[in-house]
N, CA and C atoms as an extended XYZ file, in Angstrom:
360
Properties=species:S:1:pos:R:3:atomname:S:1:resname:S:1:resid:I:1 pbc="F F F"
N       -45.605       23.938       13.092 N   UNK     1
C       -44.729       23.701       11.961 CA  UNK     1
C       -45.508       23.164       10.770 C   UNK     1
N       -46.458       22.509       11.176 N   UNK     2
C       -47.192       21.465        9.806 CA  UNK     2
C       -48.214       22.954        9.141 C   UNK     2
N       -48.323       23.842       10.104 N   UNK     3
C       -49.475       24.824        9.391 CA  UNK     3
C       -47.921       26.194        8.598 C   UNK     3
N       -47.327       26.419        8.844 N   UNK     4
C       -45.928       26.942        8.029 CA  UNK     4
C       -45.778       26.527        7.102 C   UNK     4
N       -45.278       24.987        7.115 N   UNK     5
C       -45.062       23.707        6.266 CA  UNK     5
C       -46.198       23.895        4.983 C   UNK     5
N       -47.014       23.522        5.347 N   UNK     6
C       -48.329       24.127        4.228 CA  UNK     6
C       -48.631       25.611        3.363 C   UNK     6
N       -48.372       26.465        4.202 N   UNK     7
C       -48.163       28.059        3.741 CA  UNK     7
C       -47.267       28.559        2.835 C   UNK     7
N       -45.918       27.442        2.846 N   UNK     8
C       -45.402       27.749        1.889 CA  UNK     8
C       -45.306       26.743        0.783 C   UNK     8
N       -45.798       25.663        0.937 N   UNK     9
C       -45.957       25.139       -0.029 CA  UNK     9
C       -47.271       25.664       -0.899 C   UNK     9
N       -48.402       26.126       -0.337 N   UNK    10
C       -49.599       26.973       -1.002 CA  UNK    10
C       -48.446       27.806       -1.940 C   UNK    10
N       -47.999       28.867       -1.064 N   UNK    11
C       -47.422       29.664       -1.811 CA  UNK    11
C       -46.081       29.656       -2.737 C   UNK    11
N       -45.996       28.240       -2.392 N   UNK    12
C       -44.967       27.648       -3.948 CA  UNK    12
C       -45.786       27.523       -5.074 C   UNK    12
N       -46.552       26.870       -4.750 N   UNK    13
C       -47.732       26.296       -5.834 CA  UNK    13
C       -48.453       26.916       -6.880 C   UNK    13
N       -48.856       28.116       -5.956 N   UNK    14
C       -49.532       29.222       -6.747 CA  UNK    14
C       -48.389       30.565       -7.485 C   UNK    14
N       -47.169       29.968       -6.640 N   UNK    15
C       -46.353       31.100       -7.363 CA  UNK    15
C       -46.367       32.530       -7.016 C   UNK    15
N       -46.014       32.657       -5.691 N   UNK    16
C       -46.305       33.771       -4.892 CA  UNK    16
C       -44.982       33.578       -4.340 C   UNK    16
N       -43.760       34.665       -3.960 N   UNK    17
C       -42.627       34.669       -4.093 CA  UNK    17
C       -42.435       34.456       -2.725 C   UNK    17
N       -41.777       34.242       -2.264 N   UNK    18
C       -41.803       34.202       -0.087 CA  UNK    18
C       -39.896       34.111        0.146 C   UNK    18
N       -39.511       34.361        1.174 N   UNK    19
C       -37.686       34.021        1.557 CA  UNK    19
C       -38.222       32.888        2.946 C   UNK    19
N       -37.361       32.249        3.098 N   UNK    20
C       -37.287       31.742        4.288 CA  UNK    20
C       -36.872       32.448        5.461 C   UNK    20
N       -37.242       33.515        5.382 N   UNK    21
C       -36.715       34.911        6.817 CA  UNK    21
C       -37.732       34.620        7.234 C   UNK    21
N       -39.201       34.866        5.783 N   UNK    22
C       -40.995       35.187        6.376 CA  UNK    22
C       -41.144       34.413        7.691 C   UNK    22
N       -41.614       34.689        8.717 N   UNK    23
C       -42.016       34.341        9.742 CA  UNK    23
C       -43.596       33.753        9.599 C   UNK    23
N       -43.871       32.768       10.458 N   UNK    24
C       -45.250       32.282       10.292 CA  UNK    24
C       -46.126       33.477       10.437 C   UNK    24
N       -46.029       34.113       11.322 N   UNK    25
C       -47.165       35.805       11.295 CA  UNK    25
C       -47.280       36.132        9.755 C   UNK    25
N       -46.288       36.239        8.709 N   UNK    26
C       -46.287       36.759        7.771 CA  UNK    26
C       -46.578       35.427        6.641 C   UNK    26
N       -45.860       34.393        6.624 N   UNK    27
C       -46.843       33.492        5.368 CA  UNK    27
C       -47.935       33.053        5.152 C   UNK    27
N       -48.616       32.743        6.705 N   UNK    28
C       -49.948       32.222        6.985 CA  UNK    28
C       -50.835       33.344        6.324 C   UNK    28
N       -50.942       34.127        6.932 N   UNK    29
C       -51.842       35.645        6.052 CA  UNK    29
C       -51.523       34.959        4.452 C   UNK    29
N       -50.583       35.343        4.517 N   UNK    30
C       -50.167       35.631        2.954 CA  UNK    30
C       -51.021       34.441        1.742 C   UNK    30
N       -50.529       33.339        2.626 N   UNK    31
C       -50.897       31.956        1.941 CA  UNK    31
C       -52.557       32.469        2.120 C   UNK    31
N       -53.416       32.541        3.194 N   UNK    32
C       -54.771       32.272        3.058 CA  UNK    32
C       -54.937       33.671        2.042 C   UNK    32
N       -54.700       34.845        1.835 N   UNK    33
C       -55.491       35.442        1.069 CA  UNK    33
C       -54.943       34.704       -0.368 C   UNK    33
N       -53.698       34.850       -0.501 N   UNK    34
C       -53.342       33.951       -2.367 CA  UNK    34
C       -54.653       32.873       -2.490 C   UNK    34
N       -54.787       31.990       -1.580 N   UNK    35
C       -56.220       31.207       -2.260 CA  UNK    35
C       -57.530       31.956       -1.797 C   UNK    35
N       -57.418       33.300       -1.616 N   UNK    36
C       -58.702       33.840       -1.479 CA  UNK    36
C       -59.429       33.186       -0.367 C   UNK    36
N       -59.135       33.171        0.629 N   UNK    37
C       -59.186       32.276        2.066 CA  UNK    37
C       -59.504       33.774        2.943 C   UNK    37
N       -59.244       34.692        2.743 N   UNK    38
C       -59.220       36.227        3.585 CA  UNK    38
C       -60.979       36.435        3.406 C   UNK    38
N       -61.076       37.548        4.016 N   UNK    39
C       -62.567       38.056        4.907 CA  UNK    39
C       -62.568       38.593        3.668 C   UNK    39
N       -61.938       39.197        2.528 N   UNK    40
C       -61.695       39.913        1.657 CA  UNK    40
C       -62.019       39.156        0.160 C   UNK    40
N       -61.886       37.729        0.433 N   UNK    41
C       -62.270       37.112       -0.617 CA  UNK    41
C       -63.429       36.306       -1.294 C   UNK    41
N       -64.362       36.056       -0.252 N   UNK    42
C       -65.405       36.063       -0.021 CA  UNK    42
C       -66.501       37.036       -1.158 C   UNK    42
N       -67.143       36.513       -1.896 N   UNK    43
C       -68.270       37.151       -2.537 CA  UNK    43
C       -69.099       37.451       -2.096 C   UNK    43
N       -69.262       38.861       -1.992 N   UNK    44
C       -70.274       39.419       -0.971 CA  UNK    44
C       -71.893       39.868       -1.545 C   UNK    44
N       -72.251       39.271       -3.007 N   UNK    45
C       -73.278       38.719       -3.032 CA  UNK    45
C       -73.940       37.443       -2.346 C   UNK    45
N       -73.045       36.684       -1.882 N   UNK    46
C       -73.576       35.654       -1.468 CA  UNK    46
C       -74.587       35.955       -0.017 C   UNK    46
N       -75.244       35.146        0.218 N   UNK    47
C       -76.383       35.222        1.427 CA  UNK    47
C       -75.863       34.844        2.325 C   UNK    47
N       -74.694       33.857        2.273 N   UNK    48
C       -74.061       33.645        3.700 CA  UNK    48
C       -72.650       34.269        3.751 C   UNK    48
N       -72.265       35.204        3.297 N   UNK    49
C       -70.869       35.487        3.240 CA  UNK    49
C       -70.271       36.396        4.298 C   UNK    49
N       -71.238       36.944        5.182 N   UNK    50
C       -71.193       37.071        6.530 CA  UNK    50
C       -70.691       36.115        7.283 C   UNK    50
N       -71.366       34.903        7.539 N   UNK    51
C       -71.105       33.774        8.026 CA  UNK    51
C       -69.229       33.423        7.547 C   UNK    51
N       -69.361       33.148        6.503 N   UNK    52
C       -67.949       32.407        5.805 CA  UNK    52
C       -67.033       33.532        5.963 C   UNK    52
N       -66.973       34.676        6.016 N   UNK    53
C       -66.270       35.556        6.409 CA  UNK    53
C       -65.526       35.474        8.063 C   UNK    53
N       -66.619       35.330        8.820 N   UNK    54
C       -66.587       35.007        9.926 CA  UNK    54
C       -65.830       33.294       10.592 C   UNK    54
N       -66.283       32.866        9.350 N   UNK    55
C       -65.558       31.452        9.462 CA  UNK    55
C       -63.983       31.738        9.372 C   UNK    55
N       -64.007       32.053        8.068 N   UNK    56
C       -62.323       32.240        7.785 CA  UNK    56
C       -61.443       33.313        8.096 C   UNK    56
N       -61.759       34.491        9.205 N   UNK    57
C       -61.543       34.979       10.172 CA  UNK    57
C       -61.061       34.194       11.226 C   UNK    57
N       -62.187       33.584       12.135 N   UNK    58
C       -61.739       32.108       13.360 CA  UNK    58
C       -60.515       31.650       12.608 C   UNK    58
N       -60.473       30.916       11.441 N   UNK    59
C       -59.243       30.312       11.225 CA  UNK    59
C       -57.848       30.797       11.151 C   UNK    59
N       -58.242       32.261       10.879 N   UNK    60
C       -56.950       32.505       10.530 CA  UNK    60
C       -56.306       33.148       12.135 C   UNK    60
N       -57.196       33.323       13.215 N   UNK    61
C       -57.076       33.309       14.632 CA  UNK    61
C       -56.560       32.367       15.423 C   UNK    61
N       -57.333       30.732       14.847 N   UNK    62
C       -56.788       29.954       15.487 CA  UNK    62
C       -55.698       29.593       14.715 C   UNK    62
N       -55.189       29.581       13.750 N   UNK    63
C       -53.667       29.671       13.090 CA  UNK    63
C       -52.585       30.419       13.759 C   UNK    63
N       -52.799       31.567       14.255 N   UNK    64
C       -52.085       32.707       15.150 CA  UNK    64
C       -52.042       31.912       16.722 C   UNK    64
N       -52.830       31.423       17.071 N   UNK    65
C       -53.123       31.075       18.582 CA  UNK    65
C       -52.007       30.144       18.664 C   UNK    65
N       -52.095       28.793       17.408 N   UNK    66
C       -51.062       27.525       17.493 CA  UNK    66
C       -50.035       28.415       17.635 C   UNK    66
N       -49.534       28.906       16.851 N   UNK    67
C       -48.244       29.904       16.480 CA  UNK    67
C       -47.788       30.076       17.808 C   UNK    67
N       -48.826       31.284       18.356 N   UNK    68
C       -48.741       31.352       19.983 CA  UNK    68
C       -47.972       30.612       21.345 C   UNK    68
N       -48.867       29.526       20.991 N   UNK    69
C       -48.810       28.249       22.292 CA  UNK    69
C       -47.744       27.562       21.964 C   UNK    69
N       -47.181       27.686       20.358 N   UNK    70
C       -46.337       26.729       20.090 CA  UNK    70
C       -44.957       27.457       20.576 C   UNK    70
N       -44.387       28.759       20.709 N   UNK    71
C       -43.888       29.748       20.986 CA  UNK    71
C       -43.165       29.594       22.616 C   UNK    71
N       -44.959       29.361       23.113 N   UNK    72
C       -44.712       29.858       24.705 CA  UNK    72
C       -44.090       28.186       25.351 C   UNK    72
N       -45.060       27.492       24.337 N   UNK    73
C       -44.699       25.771       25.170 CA  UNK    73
C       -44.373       24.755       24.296 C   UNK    73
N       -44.118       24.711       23.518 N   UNK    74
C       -43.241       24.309       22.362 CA  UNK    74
C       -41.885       23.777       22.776 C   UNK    74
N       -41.675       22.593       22.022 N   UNK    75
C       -40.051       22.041       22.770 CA  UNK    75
C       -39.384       22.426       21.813 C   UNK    75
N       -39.178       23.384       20.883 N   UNK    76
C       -38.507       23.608       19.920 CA  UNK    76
C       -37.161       25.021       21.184 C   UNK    76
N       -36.214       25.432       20.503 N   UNK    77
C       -34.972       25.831       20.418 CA  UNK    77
C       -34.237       25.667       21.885 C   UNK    77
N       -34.425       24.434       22.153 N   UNK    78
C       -33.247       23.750       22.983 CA  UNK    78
C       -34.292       23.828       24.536 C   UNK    78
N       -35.615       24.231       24.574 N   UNK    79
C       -36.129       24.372       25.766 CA  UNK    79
C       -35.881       23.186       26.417 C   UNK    79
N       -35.404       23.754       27.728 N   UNK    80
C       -35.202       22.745       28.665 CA  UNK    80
C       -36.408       22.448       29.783 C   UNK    80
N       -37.547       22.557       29.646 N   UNK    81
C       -38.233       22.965       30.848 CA  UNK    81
C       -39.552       21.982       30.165 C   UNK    81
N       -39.978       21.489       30.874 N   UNK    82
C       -41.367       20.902       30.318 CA  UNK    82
C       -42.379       21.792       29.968 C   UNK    82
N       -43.638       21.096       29.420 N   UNK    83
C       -44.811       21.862       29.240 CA  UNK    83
C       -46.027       21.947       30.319 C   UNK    83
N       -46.642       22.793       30.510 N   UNK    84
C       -47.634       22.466       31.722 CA  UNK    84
C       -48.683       22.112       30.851 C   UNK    84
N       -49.249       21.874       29.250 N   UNK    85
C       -50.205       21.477       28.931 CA  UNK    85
C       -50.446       20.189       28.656 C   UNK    85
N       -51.218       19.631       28.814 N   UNK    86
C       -51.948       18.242       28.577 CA  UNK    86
C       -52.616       17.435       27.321 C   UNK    86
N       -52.708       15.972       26.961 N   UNK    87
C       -53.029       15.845       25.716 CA  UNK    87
C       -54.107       16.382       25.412 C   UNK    87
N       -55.172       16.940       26.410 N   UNK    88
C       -56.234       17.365       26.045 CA  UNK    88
C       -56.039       18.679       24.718 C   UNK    88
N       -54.767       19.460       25.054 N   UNK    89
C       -54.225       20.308       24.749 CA  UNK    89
C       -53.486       20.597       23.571 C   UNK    89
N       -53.041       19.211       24.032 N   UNK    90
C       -52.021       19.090       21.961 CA  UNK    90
C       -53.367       19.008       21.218 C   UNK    90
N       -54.385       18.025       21.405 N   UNK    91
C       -55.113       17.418       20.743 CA  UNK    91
C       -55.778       18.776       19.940 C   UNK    91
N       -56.381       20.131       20.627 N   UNK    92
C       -56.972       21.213       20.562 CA  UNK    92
C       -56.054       21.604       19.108 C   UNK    92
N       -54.617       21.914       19.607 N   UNK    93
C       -53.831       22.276       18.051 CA  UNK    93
C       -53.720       21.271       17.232 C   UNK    93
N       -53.473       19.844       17.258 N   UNK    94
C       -53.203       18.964       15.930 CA  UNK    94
C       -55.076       19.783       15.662 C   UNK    94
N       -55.639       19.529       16.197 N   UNK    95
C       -57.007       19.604       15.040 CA  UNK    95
C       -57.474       20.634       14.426 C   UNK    95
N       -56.742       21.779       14.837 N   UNK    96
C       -57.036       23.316       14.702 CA  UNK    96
C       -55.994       23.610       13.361 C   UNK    96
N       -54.526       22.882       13.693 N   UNK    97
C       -53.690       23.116       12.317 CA  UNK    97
C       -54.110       21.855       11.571 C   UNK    97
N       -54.416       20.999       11.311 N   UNK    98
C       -55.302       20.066       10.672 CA  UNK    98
C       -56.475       20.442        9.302 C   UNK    98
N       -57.129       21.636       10.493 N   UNK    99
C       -58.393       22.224        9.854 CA  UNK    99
C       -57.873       23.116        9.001 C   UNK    99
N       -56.682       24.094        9.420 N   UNK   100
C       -56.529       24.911        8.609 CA  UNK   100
C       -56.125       24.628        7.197 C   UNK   100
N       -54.728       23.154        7.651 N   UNK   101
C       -54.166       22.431        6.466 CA  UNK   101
C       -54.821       22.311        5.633 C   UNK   101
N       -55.927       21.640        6.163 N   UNK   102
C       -57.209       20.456        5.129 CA  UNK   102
C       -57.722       22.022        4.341 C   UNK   102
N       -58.197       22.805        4.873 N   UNK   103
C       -58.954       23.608        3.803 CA  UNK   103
C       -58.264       24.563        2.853 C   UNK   103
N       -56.777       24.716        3.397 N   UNK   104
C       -55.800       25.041        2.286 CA  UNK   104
C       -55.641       24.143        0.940 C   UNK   104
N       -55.198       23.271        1.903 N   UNK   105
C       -54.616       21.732       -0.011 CA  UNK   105
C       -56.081       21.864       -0.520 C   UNK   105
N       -57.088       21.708        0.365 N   UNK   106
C       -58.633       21.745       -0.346 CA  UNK   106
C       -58.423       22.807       -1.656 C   UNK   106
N       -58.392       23.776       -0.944 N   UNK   107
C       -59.006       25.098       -1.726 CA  UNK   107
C       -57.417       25.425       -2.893 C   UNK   107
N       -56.256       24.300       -2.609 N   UNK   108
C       -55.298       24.682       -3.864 CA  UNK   108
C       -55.676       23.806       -4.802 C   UNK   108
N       -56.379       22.743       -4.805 N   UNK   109
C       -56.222       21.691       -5.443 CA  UNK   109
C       -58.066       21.737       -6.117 C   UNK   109
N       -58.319       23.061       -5.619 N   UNK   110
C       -59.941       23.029       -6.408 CA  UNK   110
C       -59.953       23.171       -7.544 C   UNK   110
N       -60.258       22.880       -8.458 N   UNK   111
C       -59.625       23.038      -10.135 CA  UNK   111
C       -61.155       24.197      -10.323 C   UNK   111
N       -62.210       24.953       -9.324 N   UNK   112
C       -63.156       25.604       -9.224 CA  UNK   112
C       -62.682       26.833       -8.419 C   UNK   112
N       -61.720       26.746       -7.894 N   UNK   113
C       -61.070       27.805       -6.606 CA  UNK   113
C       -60.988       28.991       -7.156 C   UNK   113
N       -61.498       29.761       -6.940 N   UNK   114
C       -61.615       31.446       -7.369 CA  UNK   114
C       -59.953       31.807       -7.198 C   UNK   114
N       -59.373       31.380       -7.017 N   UNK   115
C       -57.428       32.193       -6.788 CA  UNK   115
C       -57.336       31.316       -8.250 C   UNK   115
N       -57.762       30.648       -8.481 N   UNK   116
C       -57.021       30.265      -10.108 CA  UNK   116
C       -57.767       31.463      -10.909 C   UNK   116
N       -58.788       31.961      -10.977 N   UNK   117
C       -59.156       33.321      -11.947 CA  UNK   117
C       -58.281       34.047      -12.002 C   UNK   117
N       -58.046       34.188      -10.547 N   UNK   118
C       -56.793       35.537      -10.620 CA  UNK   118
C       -55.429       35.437      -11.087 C   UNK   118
N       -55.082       34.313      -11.019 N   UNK   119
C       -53.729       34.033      -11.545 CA  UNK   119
C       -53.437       33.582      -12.945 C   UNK   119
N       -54.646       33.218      -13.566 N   UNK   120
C       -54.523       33.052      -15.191 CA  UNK   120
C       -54.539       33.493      -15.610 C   UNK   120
């Protein structure tokens, strides 16, 4: 929820239109390419943009994965049944939607962020 929560506030911010139907599959994408966060946004002069490509790929994987786990074992819509995972386990997603959070507000709040070119 906190990595949703963020996706659309990115995409309030920057002014990118969204309904509350969008499903996390569909804002998360959406939100990381608007700040140029996609494999696609990446300057591919750069010497490491292989690498950072590859970085912000993983993220947008492990964004899908929380989504996932949160889905299958998640106490959200009335589940009655416990979880078989462990704090070792939560701990894996708070830090994974954490990471993603942090480098979103990062990269909205860069007053250097290549998604402000495009939108001015």
């Amino acid at each position: 929820e906190l990595i949703e929560a963020t996706a659309k506030t990115v995409l309030q911010e920057i002014g990118v239109d969204f309904t509350d139907r969008e499903d996390f599959s569909a804002l998360v994408p959406r939100a990381q390419q608007a700040l140029g966060l996609g494999a696609g946004g990446v300057d591919g002069s750069m010497d490491d943009a292989p690498s950072i490509r590859r970085i912000l790929g993983g993220l947008a994987s492990i964004a899908q994965g929380i989504d996932e786990l949160r889905n299958a074992e998640g106490g959200g819509h009335g589940r009655s049944t416990g979880t078989r995972l462990g704090a070792r386990h939560a701990r894996l997603a708070f830090n994974g939607a954490r990471t993603w959070c942090e480098i979103a507000l990062d990269t909205l709040s860069d007053p250097a962020a290549p998604w402000r070119s495009r939108t001015s």
